[in-house]
């Protein structure tokens, strides 16, 4: 039966790796004092480390005399295997150190289409030009993703929907919702005067992928907050389709104001209930922890902060 002090094959702890590195230093320098100076430990501590390793392995690794130190045959065999492995580890650590502040690799972001347009697209040209070794991967969806398990670096969503344990950076302008319908629709239906009047209209709804339910339209006026659950002939999980359906005269839609504005200006849509839709905080970029920010994410955060802090034209 194997001694309790003898190490089982294939079982290597962090402490054993340190001991193996200490043995390699002694075997290579043929001196406890030179190896101790190289490892920045005392001679007595190094001697104890080697004895502990030999006890774990169950056989001697070094022959010691008053004048010299040399590996045993078992030590020579172990050293032959150790040296290239230790060199590879040193090389990898050196490369990691050099790349610590180098902006490279892939930045994976989950964002809504509106979040991408408002936050990422405006800085993408500068980011790609400044960091040519970085790759940006954007996944467009509307459900909240588990950033850690799905290996995303960050996400972009509206602030009111974020989880409490996320680090969140405001990165977009203040937003506002708007209720819109086409002139053709309003020629056939009387325009609503209050949010409650929407109950009598054909409303174009949005299905929230995270909760799976139909989104209740949110209104506020003079301190009064109101949520209205509406029915209608159409439901989408993509806001662009809701906007297009409203332009086509199929009903009333509740969409982001800046996306509807060009169509309002062109006369394709009419704004409704304007005094019931005040501004609200816009998009946030969120990520799990300040302690685990990669250089490529840190570079994006710097660009976004600079753009956010630019004075208005």
GROMACS .gro file of C-alpha atoms in nm:
model
  313
    1UNK     CA    1   0.000   0.000   0.000
    2UNK     CA    2   0.126   0.346  -0.087
    3UNK     CA    3   0.246   0.566   0.198
    4UNK     CA    4   0.012   0.848   0.299
    5UNK     CA    5   0.300   1.089   0.230
    6UNK     CA    6   0.357   0.962  -0.123
    7UNK     CA    7   0.188   1.166  -0.396
    8UNK     CA    8  -0.058   0.981  -0.620
    9UNK     CA    9   0.012   1.002  -0.994
   10UNK     CA   10  -0.184   1.277  -1.167
   11UNK     CA   11  -0.252   1.471  -0.844
   12UNK     CA   12  -0.065   1.803  -0.863
   13UNK     CA   13  -0.158   2.092  -0.637
   14UNK     CA   14  -0.041   2.453  -0.661
   15UNK     CA   15   0.204   2.384  -0.375
   16UNK     CA   16   0.358   2.088  -0.559
   17UNK     CA   17   0.411   2.301  -0.869
   18UNK     CA   18   0.602   2.553  -0.658
   19UNK     CA   19   0.810   2.270  -0.511
   20UNK     CA   20   0.887   2.131  -0.858
   21UNK     CA   21   1.003   2.475  -0.972
   22UNK     CA   22   1.230   2.493  -0.665
   23UNK     CA   23   1.378   2.151  -0.743
   24UNK     CA   24   1.441   2.254  -1.105
   25UNK     CA   25   1.626   2.566  -0.989
   26UNK     CA   26   1.856   2.362  -0.758
   27UNK     CA   27   1.916   2.093  -1.020
   28UNK     CA   28   1.992   2.350  -1.289
   29UNK     CA   29   2.227   2.566  -1.079
   30UNK     CA   30   2.379   2.269  -0.889
   31UNK     CA   31   2.369   2.490  -0.580
   32UNK     CA   32   2.125   2.548  -0.298
   33UNK     CA   33   2.262   2.897  -0.231
   34UNK     CA   34   2.241   3.012  -0.595
   35UNK     CA   35   1.892   2.863  -0.633
   36UNK     CA   36   1.779   3.025  -0.305
   37UNK     CA   37   1.901   3.366  -0.426
   38UNK     CA   38   1.724   3.313  -0.760
   39UNK     CA   39   1.398   3.218  -0.588
   40UNK     CA   40   1.438   3.484  -0.316
   41UNK     CA   41   1.406   3.236  -0.029
   42UNK     CA   42   1.640   3.124   0.249
   43UNK     CA   43   1.868   2.819   0.216
   44UNK     CA   44   1.689   2.647   0.502
   45UNK     CA   45   1.347   2.706   0.347
   46UNK     CA   46   1.468   2.573   0.011
   47UNK     CA   47   1.618   2.265   0.177
   48UNK     CA   48   1.289   2.201   0.356
   49UNK     CA   49   1.098   2.241   0.027
   50UNK     CA   50   1.315   1.980  -0.150
   51UNK     CA   51   1.282   1.734   0.139
   52UNK     CA   52   0.905   1.781   0.136
   53UNK     CA   53   0.891   1.713  -0.238
   54UNK     CA   54   1.107   1.401  -0.204
   55UNK     CA   55   0.881   1.279   0.076
   56UNK     CA   56   0.573   1.334  -0.140
   57UNK     CA   57   0.724   1.155  -0.440
   58UNK     CA   58   0.870   0.870  -0.239
   59UNK     CA   59   1.224   0.881  -0.380
   60UNK     CA   60   1.533   1.109  -0.358
   61UNK     CA   61   1.582   1.372  -0.625
   62UNK     CA   62   1.921   1.518  -0.527
   63UNK     CA   63   2.256   1.386  -0.404
   64UNK     CA   64   2.409   1.626  -0.155
   65UNK     CA   65   2.770   1.646  -0.035
   66UNK     CA   66   2.948   1.919   0.152
   67UNK     CA   67   3.078   2.053  -0.181
   68UNK     CA   68   2.822   1.972  -0.447
   69UNK     CA   69   2.461   1.900  -0.536
   70UNK     CA   70   2.356   1.682  -0.829
   71UNK     CA   71   2.033   1.517  -0.942
   72UNK     CA   72   1.979   1.148  -0.885
   73UNK     CA   73   1.876   0.934  -1.182
   74UNK     CA   74   1.514   0.995  -1.083
   75UNK     CA   75   1.592   1.366  -1.048
   76UNK     CA   76   1.749   1.373  -1.397
   77UNK     CA   77   1.437   1.212  -1.543
   78UNK     CA   78   1.209   1.459  -1.365
   79UNK     CA   79   1.425   1.757  -1.467
   80UNK     CA   80   1.418   1.646  -1.830
   81UNK     CA   81   1.038   1.664  -1.826
   82UNK     CA   82   1.015   1.975  -1.608
   83UNK     CA   83   1.241   2.217  -1.792
   84UNK     CA   84   1.041   2.251  -2.116
   85UNK     CA   85   0.715   2.268  -1.918
   86UNK     CA   86   0.848   2.542  -1.692
   87UNK     CA   87   0.991   2.730  -1.992
   88UNK     CA   88   0.648   2.715  -2.159
   89UNK     CA   89   0.480   2.847  -1.843
   90UNK     CA   90   0.733   3.133  -1.819
   91UNK     CA   91   0.679   3.216  -2.185
   92UNK     CA   92   0.299   3.218  -2.144
   93UNK     CA   93   0.319   3.438  -1.835
   94UNK     CA   94   0.550   3.676  -2.017
   95UNK     CA   95   0.313   3.701  -2.310
   96UNK     CA   96   0.017   3.761  -2.078
   97UNK     CA   97   0.211   4.038  -1.905
   98UNK     CA   98   0.292   4.204  -2.237
   99UNK     CA   99  -0.072   4.179  -2.348
  100UNK     CA  100  -0.219   4.301  -2.020
  101UNK     CA  101  -0.272   4.653  -2.154
  102UNK     CA  102  -0.292   4.561  -2.521
  103UNK     CA  103  -0.635   4.616  -2.674
  104UNK     CA  104  -0.697   4.298  -2.871
  105UNK     CA  105  -0.932   4.003  -2.878
  106UNK     CA  106  -1.309   3.990  -2.918
  107UNK     CA  107  -1.559   4.220  -2.747
  108UNK     CA  108  -1.901   4.050  -2.728
  109UNK     CA  109  -2.202   4.273  -2.667
  110UNK     CA  110  -2.573   4.196  -2.641
  111UNK     CA  111  -2.792   4.490  -2.739
  112UNK     CA  112  -3.134   4.582  -2.867
  113UNK     CA  113  -3.139   4.722  -3.219
  114UNK     CA  114  -3.216   5.067  -3.079
  115UNK     CA  115  -2.935   5.032  -2.824
  116UNK     CA  116  -2.689   4.943  -3.098
  117UNK     CA  117  -2.794   5.238  -3.314
  118UNK     CA  118  -2.785   5.487  -3.025
  119UNK     CA  119  -2.472   5.368  -2.844
  120UNK     CA  120  -2.240   5.142  -3.043
  121UNK     CA  121  -2.280   5.259  -3.402
  122UNK     CA  122  -2.174   5.623  -3.331
  123UNK     CA  123  -1.836   5.512  -3.186
  124UNK     CA  124  -1.772   5.205  -3.402
  125UNK     CA  125  -1.567   5.382  -3.668
  126UNK     CA  126  -1.335   5.540  -3.409
  127UNK     CA  127  -1.306   5.215  -3.214
  128UNK     CA  128  -1.211   5.006  -3.516
  129UNK     CA  129  -0.963   5.266  -3.638
  130UNK     CA  130  -0.800   5.309  -3.297
  131UNK     CA  131  -0.787   4.939  -3.204
  132UNK     CA  132  -0.731   4.740  -3.525
  133UNK     CA  133  -0.643   4.422  -3.333
  134UNK     CA  134  -0.984   4.413  -3.160
  135UNK     CA  135  -1.295   4.240  -3.293
  136UNK     CA  136  -1.647   4.352  -3.203
  137UNK     CA  137  -1.935   4.103  -3.203
  138UNK     CA  138  -2.283   4.246  -3.146
  139UNK     CA  139  -2.579   4.014  -3.084
  140UNK     CA  140  -2.913   4.188  -3.140
  141UNK     CA  141  -3.191   4.064  -2.913
  142UNK     CA  142  -3.446   4.193  -2.665
  143UNK     CA  143  -3.429   3.930  -2.391
  144UNK     CA  144  -3.187   3.982  -2.103
  145UNK     CA  145  -2.887   3.750  -2.133
  146UNK     CA  146  -2.672   3.603  -1.857
  147UNK     CA  147  -2.351   3.785  -1.941
  148UNK     CA  148  -2.123   3.550  -1.748
  149UNK     CA  149  -2.259   3.212  -1.857
  150UNK     CA  150  -2.305   3.323  -2.219
  151UNK     CA  151  -1.962   3.489  -2.231
  152UNK     CA  152  -2.072   3.841  -2.310
  153UNK     CA  153  -1.847   4.128  -2.204
  154UNK     CA  154  -2.132   4.375  -2.174
  155UNK     CA  155  -2.492   4.450  -2.262
  156UNK     CA  156  -2.691   4.758  -2.361
  157UNK     CA  157  -3.042   4.804  -2.230
  158UNK     CA  158  -3.265   5.072  -2.080
  159UNK     CA  159  -3.161   5.151  -1.723
  160UNK     CA  160  -3.494   5.075  -1.558
  161UNK     CA  161  -3.468   4.709  -1.661
  162UNK     CA  162  -3.116   4.636  -1.533
  163UNK     CA  163  -3.035   4.386  -1.258
  164UNK     CA  164  -2.912   4.538  -0.933
  165UNK     CA  165  -2.581   4.348  -0.928
  166UNK     CA  166  -2.459   4.499  -1.256
  167UNK     CA  167  -2.218   4.787  -1.301
  168UNK     CA  168  -2.405   5.032  -1.526
  169UNK     CA  169  -2.273   5.329  -1.722
  170UNK     CA  170  -2.518   5.576  -1.877
  171UNK     CA  171  -2.411   5.595  -2.241
  172UNK     CA  172  -2.702   5.738  -2.434
  173UNK     CA  173  -2.906   6.056  -2.445
  174UNK     CA  174  -3.231   6.106  -2.260
  175UNK     CA  175  -3.513   5.929  -2.444
  176UNK     CA  176  -3.884   5.979  -2.485
  177UNK     CA  177  -4.167   5.758  -2.604
  178UNK     CA  178  -4.432   5.880  -2.843
  179UNK     CA  179  -4.774   5.761  -2.954
  180UNK     CA  180  -4.818   5.779  -3.331
  181UNK     CA  181  -5.065   5.694  -3.604
  182UNK     CA  182  -5.083   5.763  -3.975
  183UNK     CA  183  -5.305   6.039  -4.118
  184UNK     CA  184  -5.492   5.765  -4.305
  185UNK     CA  185  -5.574   5.583  -3.978
  186UNK     CA  186  -5.684   5.908  -3.810
  187UNK     CA  187  -5.911   5.987  -4.105
  188UNK     CA  188  -6.110   5.678  -4.004
  189UNK     CA  189  -6.078   5.699  -3.624
  190UNK     CA  190  -6.110   5.987  -3.381
  191UNK     CA  191  -5.774   6.076  -3.222
  192UNK     CA  192  -5.745   5.975  -2.853
  193UNK     CA  193  -5.750   6.260  -2.603
  194UNK     CA  194  -5.631   6.056  -2.302
  195UNK     CA  195  -5.445   5.727  -2.257
  196UNK     CA  196  -5.772   5.562  -2.154
  197UNK     CA  197  -5.917   5.645  -2.497
  198UNK     CA  198  -5.667   5.404  -2.649
  199UNK     CA  199  -5.889   5.121  -2.526
  200UNK     CA  200  -6.119   5.201  -2.819
  201UNK     CA  201  -5.843   5.194  -3.082
  202UNK     CA  202  -5.653   4.934  -3.283
  203UNK     CA  203  -5.319   4.938  -3.100
  204UNK     CA  204  -4.998   4.778  -3.222
  205UNK     CA  205  -4.845   4.588  -2.932
  206UNK     CA  206  -4.498   4.480  -2.827
  207UNK     CA  207  -4.427   4.140  -2.675
  208UNK     CA  208  -4.146   4.142  -2.419
  209UNK     CA  209  -3.922   3.842  -2.481
  210UNK     CA  210  -3.790   3.827  -2.124
  211UNK     CA  211  -4.129   3.809  -1.952
  212UNK     CA  212  -4.322   3.675  -2.249
  213UNK     CA  213  -4.611   3.916  -2.188
  214UNK     CA  214  -4.752   4.212  -2.378
  215UNK     CA  215  -4.594   4.541  -2.277
  216UNK     CA  216  -4.829   4.786  -2.101
  217UNK     CA  217  -4.795   5.138  -2.239
  218UNK     CA  218  -4.660   5.377  -1.974
  219UNK     CA  219  -4.774   5.737  -1.935
  220UNK     CA  220  -4.717   6.022  -1.692
  221UNK     CA  221  -4.866   6.369  -1.653
  222UNK     CA  222  -4.865   6.615  -1.362
  223UNK     CA  223  -4.723   6.349  -1.131
  224UNK     CA  224  -4.982   6.090  -1.229
  225UNK     CA  225  -4.840   5.765  -1.362
  226UNK     CA  226  -5.054   5.535  -1.570
  227UNK     CA  227  -5.005   5.194  -1.733
  228UNK     CA  228  -5.253   5.090  -1.997
  229UNK     CA  229  -5.287   4.731  -2.121
  230UNK     CA  230  -5.419   4.738  -2.474
  231UNK     CA  231  -5.543   4.495  -2.734
  232UNK     CA  232  -5.507   4.520  -3.106
  233UNK     CA  233  -5.472   4.336  -3.435
  234UNK     CA  234  -5.094   4.319  -3.436
  235UNK     CA  235  -4.817   4.220  -3.192
  236UNK     CA  236  -4.443   4.231  -3.264
  237UNK     CA  237  -4.120   4.172  -3.075
  238UNK     CA  238  -3.935   4.415  -3.304
  239UNK     CA  239  -4.003   4.790  -3.263
  240UNK     CA  240  -3.909   4.869  -3.624
  241UNK     CA  241  -4.198   4.652  -3.741
  242UNK     CA  242  -4.436   4.831  -3.506
  243UNK     CA  243  -4.331   5.164  -3.653
  244UNK     CA  244  -4.378   5.040  -4.009
  245UNK     CA  245  -4.721   4.900  -3.927
  246UNK     CA  246  -4.826   5.242  -3.796
  247UNK     CA  247  -4.699   5.408  -4.114
  248UNK     CA  248  -4.905   5.155  -4.312
  249UNK     CA  249  -5.219   5.274  -4.131
  250UNK     CA  250  -5.276   4.949  -3.939
  251UNK     CA  251  -5.313   5.109  -3.596
  252UNK     CA  252  -5.158   5.324  -3.323
  253UNK     CA  253  -4.803   5.249  -3.208
  254UNK     CA  254  -4.602   5.339  -2.898
  255UNK     CA  255  -4.238   5.382  -3.004
  256UNK     CA  256  -3.923   5.580  -2.929
  257UNK     CA  257  -3.967   5.943  -3.029
  258UNK     CA  258  -3.638   5.982  -3.216
  259UNK     CA  259  -3.725   5.687  -3.440
  260UNK     CA  260  -4.067   5.829  -3.524
  261UNK     CA  261  -3.956   6.192  -3.568
  262UNK     CA  262  -3.841   6.165  -3.934
  263UNK     CA  263  -4.177   6.014  -4.027
  264UNK     CA  264  -4.364   6.280  -3.828
  265UNK     CA  265  -4.166   6.554  -4.004
  266UNK     CA  266  -4.240   6.394  -4.343
  267UNK     CA  267  -4.611   6.374  -4.266
  268UNK     CA  268  -4.629   5.995  -4.264
  269UNK     CA  269  -4.717   5.989  -3.894
  270UNK     CA  270  -4.900   6.214  -3.647
  271UNK     CA  271  -4.790   6.251  -3.284
  272UNK     CA  272  -5.059   6.183  -3.023
  273UNK     CA  273  -5.086   6.234  -2.643
  274UNK     CA  274  -4.761   6.432  -2.644
  275UNK     CA  275  -4.815   6.577  -2.295
  276UNK     CA  276  -4.841   6.225  -2.150
  277UNK     CA  277  -4.490   6.108  -2.251
  278UNK     CA  278  -4.214   6.286  -2.054
  279UNK     CA  279  -3.841   6.214  -2.108
  280UNK     CA  280  -3.668   5.932  -1.919
  281UNK     CA  281  -3.308   5.808  -1.874
  282UNK     CA  282  -3.175   5.639  -2.186
  283UNK     CA  283  -2.952   5.343  -2.255
  284UNK     CA  284  -2.693   5.199  -2.019
  285UNK     CA  285  -2.397   4.977  -2.093
  286UNK     CA  286  -2.375   4.720  -1.814
  287UNK     CA  287  -2.125   4.453  -1.715
  288UNK     CA  288  -2.071   4.221  -1.415
  289UNK     CA  289  -1.772   4.364  -1.224
  290UNK     CA  290  -1.525   4.651  -1.224
  291UNK     CA  291  -1.251   4.405  -1.119
  292UNK     CA  292  -1.284   4.198  -1.437
  293UNK     CA  293  -1.286   4.462  -1.710
  294UNK     CA  294  -1.079   4.346  -2.006
  295UNK     CA  295  -0.861   4.597  -2.195
  296UNK     CA  296  -1.092   4.578  -2.497
  297UNK     CA  297  -1.401   4.661  -2.287
  298UNK     CA  298  -1.210   4.935  -2.102
  299UNK     CA  299  -1.124   5.091  -2.439
  300UNK     CA  300  -1.490   5.096  -2.542
  301UNK     CA  301  -1.591   5.246  -2.206
  302UNK     CA  302  -1.336   5.524  -2.256
  303UNK     CA  303  -1.479   5.611  -2.598
  304UNK     CA  304  -1.836   5.604  -2.468
  305UNK     CA  305  -1.753   5.825  -2.169
  306UNK     CA  306  -1.575   6.076  -2.395
  307UNK     CA  307  -1.875   6.091  -2.629
  308UNK     CA  308  -2.119   6.122  -2.338
  309UNK     CA  309  -1.918   6.409  -2.186
  310UNK     CA  310  -1.883   6.604  -2.513
  311UNK     CA  311  -2.050   6.946  -2.490
  312UNK     CA  312  -2.370   6.977  -2.686
  313UNK     CA  313  -2.328   7.142  -3.025
   0.00000   0.00000   0.00000
